[in-house]
Coordinates of C-alpha atoms (C1' of nucleotides) in Angstrom, one line a residue:
Chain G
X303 CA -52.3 2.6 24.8
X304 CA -50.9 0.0 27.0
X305 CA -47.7 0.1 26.7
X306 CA -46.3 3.6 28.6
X307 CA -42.8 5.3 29.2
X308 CA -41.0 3.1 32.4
X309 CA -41.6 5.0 35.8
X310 CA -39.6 8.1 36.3
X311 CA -38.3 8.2 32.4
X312 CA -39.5 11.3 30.3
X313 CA -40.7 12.1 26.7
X314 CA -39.0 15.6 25.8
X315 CA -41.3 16.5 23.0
X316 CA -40.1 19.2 20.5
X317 CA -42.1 22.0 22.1
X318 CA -40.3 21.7 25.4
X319 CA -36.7 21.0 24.2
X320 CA -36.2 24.6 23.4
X321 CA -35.1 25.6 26.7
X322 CA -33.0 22.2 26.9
X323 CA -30.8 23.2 23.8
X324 CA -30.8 27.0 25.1
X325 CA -29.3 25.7 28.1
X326 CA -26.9 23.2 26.5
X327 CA -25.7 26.1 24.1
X328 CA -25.2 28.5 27.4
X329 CA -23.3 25.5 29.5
X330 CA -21.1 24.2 26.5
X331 CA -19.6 27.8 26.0
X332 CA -19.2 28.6 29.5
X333 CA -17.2 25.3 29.8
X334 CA -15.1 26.1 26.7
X335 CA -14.5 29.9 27.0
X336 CA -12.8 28.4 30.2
X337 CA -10.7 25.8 28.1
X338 CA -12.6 22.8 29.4
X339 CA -13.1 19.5 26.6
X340 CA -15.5 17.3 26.5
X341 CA -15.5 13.9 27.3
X342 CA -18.1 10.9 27.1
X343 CA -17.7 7.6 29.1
X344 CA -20.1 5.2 28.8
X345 CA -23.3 4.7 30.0
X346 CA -22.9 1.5 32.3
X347 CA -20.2 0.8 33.8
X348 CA -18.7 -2.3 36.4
X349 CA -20.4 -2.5 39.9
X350 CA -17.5 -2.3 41.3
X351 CA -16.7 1.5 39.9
X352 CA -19.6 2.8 41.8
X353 CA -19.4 0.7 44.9
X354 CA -15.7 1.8 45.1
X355 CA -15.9 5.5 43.5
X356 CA -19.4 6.6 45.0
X357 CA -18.9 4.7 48.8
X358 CA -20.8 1.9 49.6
X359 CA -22.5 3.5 52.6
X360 CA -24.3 5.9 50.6
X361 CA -27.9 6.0 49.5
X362 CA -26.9 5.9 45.6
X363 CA -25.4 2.4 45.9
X364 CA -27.6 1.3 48.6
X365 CA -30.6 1.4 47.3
X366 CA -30.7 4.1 44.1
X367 CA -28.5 1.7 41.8
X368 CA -30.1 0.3 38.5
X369 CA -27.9 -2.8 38.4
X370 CA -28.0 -5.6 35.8
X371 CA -26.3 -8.7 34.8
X372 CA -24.8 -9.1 31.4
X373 CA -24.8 -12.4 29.2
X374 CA -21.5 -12.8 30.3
X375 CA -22.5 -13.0 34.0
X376 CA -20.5 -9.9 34.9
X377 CA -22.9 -7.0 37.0
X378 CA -23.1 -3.6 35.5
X379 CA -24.7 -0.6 36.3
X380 CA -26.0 2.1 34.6
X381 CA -24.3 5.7 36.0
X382 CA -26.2 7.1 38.8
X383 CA -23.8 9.9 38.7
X384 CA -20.8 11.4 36.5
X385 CA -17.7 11.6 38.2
X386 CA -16.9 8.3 38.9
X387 CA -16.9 7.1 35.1
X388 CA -14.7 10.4 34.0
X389 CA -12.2 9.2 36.9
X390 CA -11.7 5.9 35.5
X391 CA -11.6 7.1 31.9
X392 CA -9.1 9.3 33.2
X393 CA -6.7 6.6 35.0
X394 CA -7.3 3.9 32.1
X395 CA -6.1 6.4 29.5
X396 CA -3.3 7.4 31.6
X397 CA -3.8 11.0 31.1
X398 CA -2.1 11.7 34.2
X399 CA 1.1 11.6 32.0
X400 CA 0.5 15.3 31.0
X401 CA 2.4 18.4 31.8
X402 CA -0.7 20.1 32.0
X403 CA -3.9 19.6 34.3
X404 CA -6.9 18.0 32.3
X405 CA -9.9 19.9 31.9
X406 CA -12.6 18.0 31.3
X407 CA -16.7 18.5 31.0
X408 CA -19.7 16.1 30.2
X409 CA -23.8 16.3 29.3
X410 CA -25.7 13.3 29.4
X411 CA -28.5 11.0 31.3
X412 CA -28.0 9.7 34.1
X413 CA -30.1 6.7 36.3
X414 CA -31.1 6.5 39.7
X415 CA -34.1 3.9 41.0
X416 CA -35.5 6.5 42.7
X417 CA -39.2 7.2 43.5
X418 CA -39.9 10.3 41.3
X419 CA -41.2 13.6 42.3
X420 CA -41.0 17.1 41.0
X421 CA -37.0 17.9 40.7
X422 CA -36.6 14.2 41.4
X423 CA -36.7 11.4 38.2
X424 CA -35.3 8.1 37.2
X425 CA -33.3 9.0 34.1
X426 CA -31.9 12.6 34.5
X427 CA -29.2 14.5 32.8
X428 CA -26.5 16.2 34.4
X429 CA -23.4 18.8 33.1
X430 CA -20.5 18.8 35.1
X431 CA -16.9 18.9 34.8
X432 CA -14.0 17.6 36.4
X433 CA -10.4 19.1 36.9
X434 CA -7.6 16.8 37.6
X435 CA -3.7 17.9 38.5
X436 CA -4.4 20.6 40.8
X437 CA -5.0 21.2 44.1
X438 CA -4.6 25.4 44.4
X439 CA -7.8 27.6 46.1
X440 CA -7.9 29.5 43.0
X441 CA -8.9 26.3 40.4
X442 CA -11.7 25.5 43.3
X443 CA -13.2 29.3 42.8
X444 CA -12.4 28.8 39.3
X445 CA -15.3 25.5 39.3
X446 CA -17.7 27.2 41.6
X447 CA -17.6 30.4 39.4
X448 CA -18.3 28.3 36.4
X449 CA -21.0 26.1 38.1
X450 CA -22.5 29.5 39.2
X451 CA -21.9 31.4 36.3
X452 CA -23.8 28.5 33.8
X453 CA -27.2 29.0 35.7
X454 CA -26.6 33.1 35.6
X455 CA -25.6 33.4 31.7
X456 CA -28.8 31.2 31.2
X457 CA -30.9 34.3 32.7
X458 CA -31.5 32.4 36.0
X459 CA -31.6 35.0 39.1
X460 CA -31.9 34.2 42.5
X461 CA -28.8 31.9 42.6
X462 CA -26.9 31.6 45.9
X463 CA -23.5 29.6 46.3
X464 CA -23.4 27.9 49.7
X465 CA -19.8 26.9 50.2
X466 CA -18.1 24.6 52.9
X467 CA -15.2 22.8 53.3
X468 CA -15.7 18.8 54.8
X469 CA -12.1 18.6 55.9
X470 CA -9.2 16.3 55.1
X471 CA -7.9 13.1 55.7
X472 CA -7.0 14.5 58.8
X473 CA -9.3 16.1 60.3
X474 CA -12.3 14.2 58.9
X475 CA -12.1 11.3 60.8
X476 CA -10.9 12.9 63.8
X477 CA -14.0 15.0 63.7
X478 CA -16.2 12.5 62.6
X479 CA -14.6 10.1 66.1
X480 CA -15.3 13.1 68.3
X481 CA -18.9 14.0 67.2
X482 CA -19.7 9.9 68.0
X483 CA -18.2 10.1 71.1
X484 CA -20.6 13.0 72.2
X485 CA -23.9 11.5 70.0
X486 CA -23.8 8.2 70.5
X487 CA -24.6 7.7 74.2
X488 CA -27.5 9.8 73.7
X489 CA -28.1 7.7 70.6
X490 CA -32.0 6.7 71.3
X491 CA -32.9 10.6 72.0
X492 CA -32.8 11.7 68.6
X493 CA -34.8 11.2 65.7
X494 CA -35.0 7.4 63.6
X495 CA -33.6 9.8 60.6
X496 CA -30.7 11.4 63.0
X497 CA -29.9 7.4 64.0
X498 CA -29.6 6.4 60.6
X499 CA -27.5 9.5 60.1
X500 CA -25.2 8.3 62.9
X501 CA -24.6 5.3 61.1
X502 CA -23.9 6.8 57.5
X503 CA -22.9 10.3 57.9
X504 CA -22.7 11.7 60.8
X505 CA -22.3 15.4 59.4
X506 CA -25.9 15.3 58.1
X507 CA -27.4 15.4 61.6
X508 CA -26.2 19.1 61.4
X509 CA -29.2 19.5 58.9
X510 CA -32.6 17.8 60.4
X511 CA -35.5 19.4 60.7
X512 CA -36.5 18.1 64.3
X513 CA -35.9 20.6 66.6
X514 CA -34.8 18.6 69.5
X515 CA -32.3 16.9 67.3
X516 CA -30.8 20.5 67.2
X517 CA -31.2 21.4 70.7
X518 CA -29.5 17.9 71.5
X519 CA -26.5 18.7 69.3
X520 CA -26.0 22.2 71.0
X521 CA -26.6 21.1 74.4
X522 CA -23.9 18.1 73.7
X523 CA -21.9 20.9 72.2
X524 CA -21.2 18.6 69.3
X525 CA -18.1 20.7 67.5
X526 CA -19.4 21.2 63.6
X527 CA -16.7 20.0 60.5
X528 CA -16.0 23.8 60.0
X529 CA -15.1 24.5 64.0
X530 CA -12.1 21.5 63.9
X531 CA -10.7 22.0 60.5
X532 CA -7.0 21.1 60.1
X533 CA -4.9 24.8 60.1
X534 CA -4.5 23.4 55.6
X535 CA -7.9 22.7 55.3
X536 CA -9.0 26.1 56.9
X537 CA -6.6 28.3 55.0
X538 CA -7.7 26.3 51.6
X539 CA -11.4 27.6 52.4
X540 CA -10.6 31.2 53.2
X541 CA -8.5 31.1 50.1
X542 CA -11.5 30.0 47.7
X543 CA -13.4 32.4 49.1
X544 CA -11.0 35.2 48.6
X545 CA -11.1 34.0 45.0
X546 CA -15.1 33.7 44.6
X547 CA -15.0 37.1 45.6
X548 CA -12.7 38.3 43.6
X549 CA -14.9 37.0 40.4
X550 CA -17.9 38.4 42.0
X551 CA -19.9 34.9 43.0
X552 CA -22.1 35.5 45.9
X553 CA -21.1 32.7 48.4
X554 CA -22.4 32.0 51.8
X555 CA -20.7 29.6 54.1
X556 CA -22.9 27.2 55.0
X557 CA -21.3 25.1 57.9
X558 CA -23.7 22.5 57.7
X559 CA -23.0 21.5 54.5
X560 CA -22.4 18.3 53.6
X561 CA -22.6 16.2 50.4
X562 CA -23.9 13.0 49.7
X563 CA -21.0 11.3 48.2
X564 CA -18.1 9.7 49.9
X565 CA -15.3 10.8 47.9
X566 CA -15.4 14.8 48.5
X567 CA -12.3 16.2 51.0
X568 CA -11.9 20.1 51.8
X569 CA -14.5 22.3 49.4
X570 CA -18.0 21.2 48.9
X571 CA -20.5 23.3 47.7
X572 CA -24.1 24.1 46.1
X573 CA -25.8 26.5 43.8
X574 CA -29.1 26.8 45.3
X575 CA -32.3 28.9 44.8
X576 CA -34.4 29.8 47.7
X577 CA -37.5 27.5 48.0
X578 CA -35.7 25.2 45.0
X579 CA -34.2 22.2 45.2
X580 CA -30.4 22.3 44.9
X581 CA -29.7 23.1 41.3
X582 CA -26.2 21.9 41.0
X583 CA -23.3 20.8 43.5
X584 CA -19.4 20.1 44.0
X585 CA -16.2 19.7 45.4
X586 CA -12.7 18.4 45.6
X587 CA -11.9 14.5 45.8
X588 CA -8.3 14.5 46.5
X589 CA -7.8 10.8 47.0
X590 CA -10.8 9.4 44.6
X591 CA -7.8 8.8 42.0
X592 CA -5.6 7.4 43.9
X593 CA -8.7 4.8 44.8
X594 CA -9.4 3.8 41.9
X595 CA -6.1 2.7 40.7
X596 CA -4.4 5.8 39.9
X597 CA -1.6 7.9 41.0
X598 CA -2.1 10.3 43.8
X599 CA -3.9 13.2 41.9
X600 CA -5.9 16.0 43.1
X601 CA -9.0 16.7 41.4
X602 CA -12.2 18.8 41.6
X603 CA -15.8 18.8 40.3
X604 CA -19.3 19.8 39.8
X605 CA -22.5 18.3 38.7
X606 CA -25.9 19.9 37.8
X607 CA -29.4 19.0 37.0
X608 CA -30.6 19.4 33.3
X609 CA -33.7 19.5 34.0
X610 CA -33.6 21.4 37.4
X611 CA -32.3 24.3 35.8
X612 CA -34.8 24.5 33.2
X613 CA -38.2 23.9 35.7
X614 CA -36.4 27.1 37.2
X615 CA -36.2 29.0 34.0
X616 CA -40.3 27.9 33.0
X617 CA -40.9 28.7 36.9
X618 CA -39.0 32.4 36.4
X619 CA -40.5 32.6 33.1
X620 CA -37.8 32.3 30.9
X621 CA -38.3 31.6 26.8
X622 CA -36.1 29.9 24.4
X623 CA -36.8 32.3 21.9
X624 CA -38.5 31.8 18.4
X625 CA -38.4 28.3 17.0
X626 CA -36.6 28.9 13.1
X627 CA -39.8 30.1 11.3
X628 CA -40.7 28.2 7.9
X629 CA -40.2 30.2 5.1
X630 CA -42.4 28.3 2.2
X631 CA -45.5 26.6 2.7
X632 CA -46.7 25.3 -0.9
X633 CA -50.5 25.0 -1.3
X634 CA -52.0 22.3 -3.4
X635 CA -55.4 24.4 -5.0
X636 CA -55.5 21.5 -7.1
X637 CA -54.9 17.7 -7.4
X638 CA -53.4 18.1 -10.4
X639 CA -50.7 20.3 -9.2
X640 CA -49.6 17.4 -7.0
X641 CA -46.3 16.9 -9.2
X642 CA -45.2 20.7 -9.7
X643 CA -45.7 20.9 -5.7
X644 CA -43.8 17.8 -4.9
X645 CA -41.0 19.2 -7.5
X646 CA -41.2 23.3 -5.9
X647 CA -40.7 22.0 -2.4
X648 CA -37.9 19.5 -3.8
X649 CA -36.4 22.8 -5.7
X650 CA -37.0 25.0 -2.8
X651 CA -35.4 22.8 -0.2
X652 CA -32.2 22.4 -2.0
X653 CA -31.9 25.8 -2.4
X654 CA -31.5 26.5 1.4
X655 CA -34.9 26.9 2.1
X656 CA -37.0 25.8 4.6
X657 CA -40.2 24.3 2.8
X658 CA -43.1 22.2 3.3
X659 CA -46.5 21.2 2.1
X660 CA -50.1 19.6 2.6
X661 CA -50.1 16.2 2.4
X662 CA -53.5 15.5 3.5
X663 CA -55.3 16.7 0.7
X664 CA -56.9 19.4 2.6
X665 CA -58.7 22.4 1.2
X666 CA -57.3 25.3 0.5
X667 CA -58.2 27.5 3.0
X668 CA -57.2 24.6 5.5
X669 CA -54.1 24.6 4.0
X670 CA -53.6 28.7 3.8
X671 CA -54.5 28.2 7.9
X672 CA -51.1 25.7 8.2
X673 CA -49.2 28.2 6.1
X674 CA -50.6 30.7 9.2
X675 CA -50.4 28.4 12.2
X676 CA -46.8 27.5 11.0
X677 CA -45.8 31.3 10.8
X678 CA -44.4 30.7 7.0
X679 CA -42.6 33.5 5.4
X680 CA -44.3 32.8 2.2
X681 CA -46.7 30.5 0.7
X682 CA -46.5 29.6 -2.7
X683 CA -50.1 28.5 -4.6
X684 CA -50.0 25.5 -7.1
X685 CA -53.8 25.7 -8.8
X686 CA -55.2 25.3 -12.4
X687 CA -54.2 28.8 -13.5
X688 CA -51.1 28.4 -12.2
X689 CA -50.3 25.4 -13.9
X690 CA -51.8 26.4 -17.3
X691 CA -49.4 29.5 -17.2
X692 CA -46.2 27.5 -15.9
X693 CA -46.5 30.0 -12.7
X694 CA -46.5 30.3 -9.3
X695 CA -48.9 32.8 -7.3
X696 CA -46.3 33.7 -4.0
X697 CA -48.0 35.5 -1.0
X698 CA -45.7 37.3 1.4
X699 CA -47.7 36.1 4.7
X700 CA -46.6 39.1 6.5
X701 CA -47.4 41.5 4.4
X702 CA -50.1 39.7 2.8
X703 CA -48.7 41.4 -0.7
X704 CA -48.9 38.5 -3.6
X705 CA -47.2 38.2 -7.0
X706 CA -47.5 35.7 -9.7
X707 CA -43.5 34.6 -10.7
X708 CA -42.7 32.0 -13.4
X709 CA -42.1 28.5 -11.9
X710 CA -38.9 28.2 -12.6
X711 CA -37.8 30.8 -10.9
X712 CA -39.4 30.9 -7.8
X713 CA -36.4 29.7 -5.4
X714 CA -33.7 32.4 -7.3
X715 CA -36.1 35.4 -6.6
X716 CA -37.3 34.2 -3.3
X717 CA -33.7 34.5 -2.6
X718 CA -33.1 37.7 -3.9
X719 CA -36.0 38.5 -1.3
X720 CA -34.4 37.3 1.2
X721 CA -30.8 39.0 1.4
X722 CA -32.7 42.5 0.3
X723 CA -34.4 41.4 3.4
X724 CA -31.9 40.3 5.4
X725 CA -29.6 43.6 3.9
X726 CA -32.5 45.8 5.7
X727 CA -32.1 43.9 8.8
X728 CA -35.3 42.3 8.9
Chain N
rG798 C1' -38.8 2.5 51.4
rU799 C1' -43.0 5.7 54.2
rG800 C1' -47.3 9.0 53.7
rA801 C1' -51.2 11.8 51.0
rG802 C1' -54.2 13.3 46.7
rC803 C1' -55.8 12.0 41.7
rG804 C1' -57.1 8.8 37.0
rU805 C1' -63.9 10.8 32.1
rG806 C1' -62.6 12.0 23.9
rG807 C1' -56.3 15.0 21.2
rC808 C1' -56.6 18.9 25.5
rG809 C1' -59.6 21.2 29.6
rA810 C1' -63.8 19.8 32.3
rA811 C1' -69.3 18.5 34.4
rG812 C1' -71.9 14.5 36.1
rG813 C1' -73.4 10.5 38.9
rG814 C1' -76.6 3.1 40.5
rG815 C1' -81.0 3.0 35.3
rU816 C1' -82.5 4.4 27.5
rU817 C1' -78.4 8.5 23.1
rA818 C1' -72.2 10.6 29.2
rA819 C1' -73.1 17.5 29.2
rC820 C1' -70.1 21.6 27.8
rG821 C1' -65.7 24.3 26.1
rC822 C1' -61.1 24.2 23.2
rA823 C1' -58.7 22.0 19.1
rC824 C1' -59.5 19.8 14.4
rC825 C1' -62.2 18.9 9.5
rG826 C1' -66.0 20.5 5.8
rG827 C1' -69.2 24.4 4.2
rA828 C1' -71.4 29.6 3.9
rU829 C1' -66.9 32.5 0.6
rU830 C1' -65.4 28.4 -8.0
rG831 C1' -58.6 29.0 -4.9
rU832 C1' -56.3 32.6 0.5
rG833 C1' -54.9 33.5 7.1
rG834 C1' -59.2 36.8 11.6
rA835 C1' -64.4 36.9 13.3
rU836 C1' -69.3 34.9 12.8
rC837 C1' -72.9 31.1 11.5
rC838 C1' -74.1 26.0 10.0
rG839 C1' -72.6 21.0 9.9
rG840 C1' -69.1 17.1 11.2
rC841 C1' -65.6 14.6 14.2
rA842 C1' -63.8 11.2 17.9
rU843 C1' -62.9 3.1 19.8
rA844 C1' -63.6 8.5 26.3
rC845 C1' -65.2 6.9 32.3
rG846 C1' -56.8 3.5 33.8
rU847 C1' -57.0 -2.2 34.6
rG848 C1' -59.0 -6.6 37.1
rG849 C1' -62.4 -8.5 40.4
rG850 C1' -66.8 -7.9 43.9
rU851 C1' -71.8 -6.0 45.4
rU852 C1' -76.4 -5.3 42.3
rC853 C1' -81.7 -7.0 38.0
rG854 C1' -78.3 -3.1 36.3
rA855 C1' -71.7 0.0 37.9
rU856 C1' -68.5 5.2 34.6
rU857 C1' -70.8 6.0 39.7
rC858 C1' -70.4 1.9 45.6
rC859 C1' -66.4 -1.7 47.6
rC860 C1' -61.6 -4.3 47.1
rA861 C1' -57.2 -5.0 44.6
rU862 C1' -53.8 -3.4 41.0
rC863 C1' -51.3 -0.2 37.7
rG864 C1' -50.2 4.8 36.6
rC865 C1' -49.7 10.0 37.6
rU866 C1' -48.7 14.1 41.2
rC867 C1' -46.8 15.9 45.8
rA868 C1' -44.1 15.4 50.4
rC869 C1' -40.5 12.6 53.6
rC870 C1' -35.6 10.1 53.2
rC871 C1' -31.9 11.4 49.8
rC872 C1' -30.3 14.0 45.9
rA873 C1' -29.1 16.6 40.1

RNA sequence: GUGAGCGUGGCGAAGGGGUUAACGCACCGGAUUGUGGAUCCGGCAUACGUGGGUUCGAUUCCCAUCGCUCACCCCA
């Protein structure tokens, strides 16, 4: 084999996608029980989008982008993340014109040039939603509920909410002035990590590992985002959480918080299992439409990891449930038979059942052991005896019972088998 | 981008400078004129990631490279 999958891309073979759809079905209704409607923007989109949506100062568009040129010379990218594409779809179709707010989810692959690790790879597929046309406390619990209640109607336990709020246009940058003030005269005592931090985003020194970085930041009594919040901002957060609590999430405030994108203002948050990487994360980005050509609109989002959330359900032990089981497998016990088998499988299928056959010209008790390994319902023999008689010899594989029916009549009183069956609630 | 570990048939896995590279699983055929499990017999497979070096001889030692895995940064 020399030609293999590109770094960081993944096969999902059949036996694994049953949690994937499992998860899909749980995250689709959760979004439309709660009147959400899908949308899908495209895959690649301008630069520009990302560079302008995303923030050019973080690591995504740094150094995470998979950029390309088109014929046409112009420089697209695929999506490293969701929100940014939804936003644009949202100002180019001018669905800001609305009475009501728009509602909107998404599921699909996303890219990041990334080196790949467990959690971590280079195509990836995220759910998420976005909410434009409202700014109240109660659509932000509203998010975080569904964000939280996703991973919890797909069996996952463990889940925590860690919720903060990163301030506003107003009392970001006044915080962010301050805390440089303090930090930056002290700039060579903290880590290389803390000094890039200083550069990017300050708020993330809150969360290094290196203790003296923490001791510094106490000692220099460095005021956290949560501790200067504007008297709106801090009002917005207690709100949420009133809400949250109201529909029974279990948040935490976590005042160290703080998300990688540029465009987040007041809540941010993360549904997290202990020892786990985060499993999904949000907030509100009430100026991201007004940046990217739009009118001054609030909105609010949340993204998660596909596969995240199922490496969490294989690691908790989760199952998809039984694969549909065949219900014919029809056995060749002679070559001759190979037209009447061909036609019975052709008969059988149109009549709504699942069927199959050999097709390697196995034995029979080869092919009696696929009827098995494939848990079939029934398997129906084609031999000489068979075919001199114009029958078929059925075997119900579970109860190992067999009966010889004419050949003609084999799908109409497997049929009748199956709503008596069915009728008994098997 | 930084650091560490690992690449032997479809899968798992032993070995180790020298004729035919174990073993297990899976699969196929038979014992059972045409029936699922077990047992026994037989069969099966283009297998030592790739390229170079050392050597009379390399799957084994050395170098490089590619890939995989994990951690850091960051994030879904």
């Amino acid at each position: 084999m020399d030609i293999q999958r590109p770094r960081g891309t993944a096969d999902l073979l059949p036996e694994a996608l049953g949690l994937w759809s499992a998860f899909e079905r749980v995250a689709l209704r959760e979004f439309e029980r709660a009147n959400y409607r899908e949308i899908r923007t495209p895959l690649f989109e301008h630069t520009e989008l990302f560079v302008r949506g995303v923030g050019d100062t973080t690591d995504i568009v740094e150094k995470e982008m998979y950029s390309f040129q088109d014929r046409g010379g112009r420089s697209l990218t695929l999506r490293p993340e969701g929100t940014a594409g939804v936003v644009r779809a949202y100002v180019e179709n001018k669905r800001y014109g609305r009475a009501d707010i728009d509602k909107l989810y998404y599921l699909g692959p996303m890219f990041r040039y990334e080196r790949p690790q467990s959690g971590r790879s280079r195509q990836f597929h995220q759910y998420g939603c976005e909410v434009f046309g409202a700014e109240a406390p109660e659509l932000d619990a509203e998010v975080i509920a569904l964000s939280y209640r996703i991973l919890s109607e797909f069996g996952l336990t463990g889940l925590t909410v860690e919720v903060n709020s990163v301030g506003c246009d107003v009392c970001r940058p006044q915080h962010k002035a301050a805390m440089l003030r303090l930090v930056q005269p002290h700039a060579e005592e903290f880590c290389g990590d803390c000094q890039r931090r200083m550069e990017r985003n300050p708020l993330r020194m809150f969360d290094c590992k290196h203790e003296t970085c923490q001791r510094l930041l106490t000692e220099l009594q460095v005021p956290r985002i949560s501790d200067v919040l504007c008297a709106d901002c801090r009002e917005h957060l207690e709100a949420v959480l009133h809400h949250t609590a109201l529909l029974g999430i279990p948040c935490e405030r976590n005042p160290n918080l703080v998300r990688g994108l540029d465009y987040y203002t007041r809540t941010a948050w993360e549904v997290t299992v202990a020892g786990h990487s985060t499993v999904s994360g949000g907030g509100r980005y009430n100026s991201l439409v007004a940046e990217l050509g739009g009118p001054e609109t609030p909105g609010i989002g949340f993204a998660g990891g596909v596969e995240r959330a199922v490496q969490l359900a294989i690691d908790q032990s989760l199952t998809a449930g039984e694969d549909e089981r065949l219900d014919v497998y029809v056995v060749t016990a002679d070559q001759t038979a190979t037209d009447q088998a061909t036609s019975l499988v052709d008969t059988l299928r149109r009549a709504g059942f699942m069927a199959d056959r050999d097709f390697q010209r196995r034995s029979v008790k080869s092919q009696v052991k696929s009827a098995d390994r494939q848990h079939a319902r029934w398997m129906a023999v084609l031999g000489e005896t068979e075919l001199a008689s114009g029958t078929v010899t059925v075997k119900d594989m579970d109860s190992g019972e067999q009966e010889i029916w004419p050949f003609l009549e084999v799908a109409e009183r497997m049929q009748e088998r199956r709503t008596k069956q069915e009728g008994e609630g098997k």
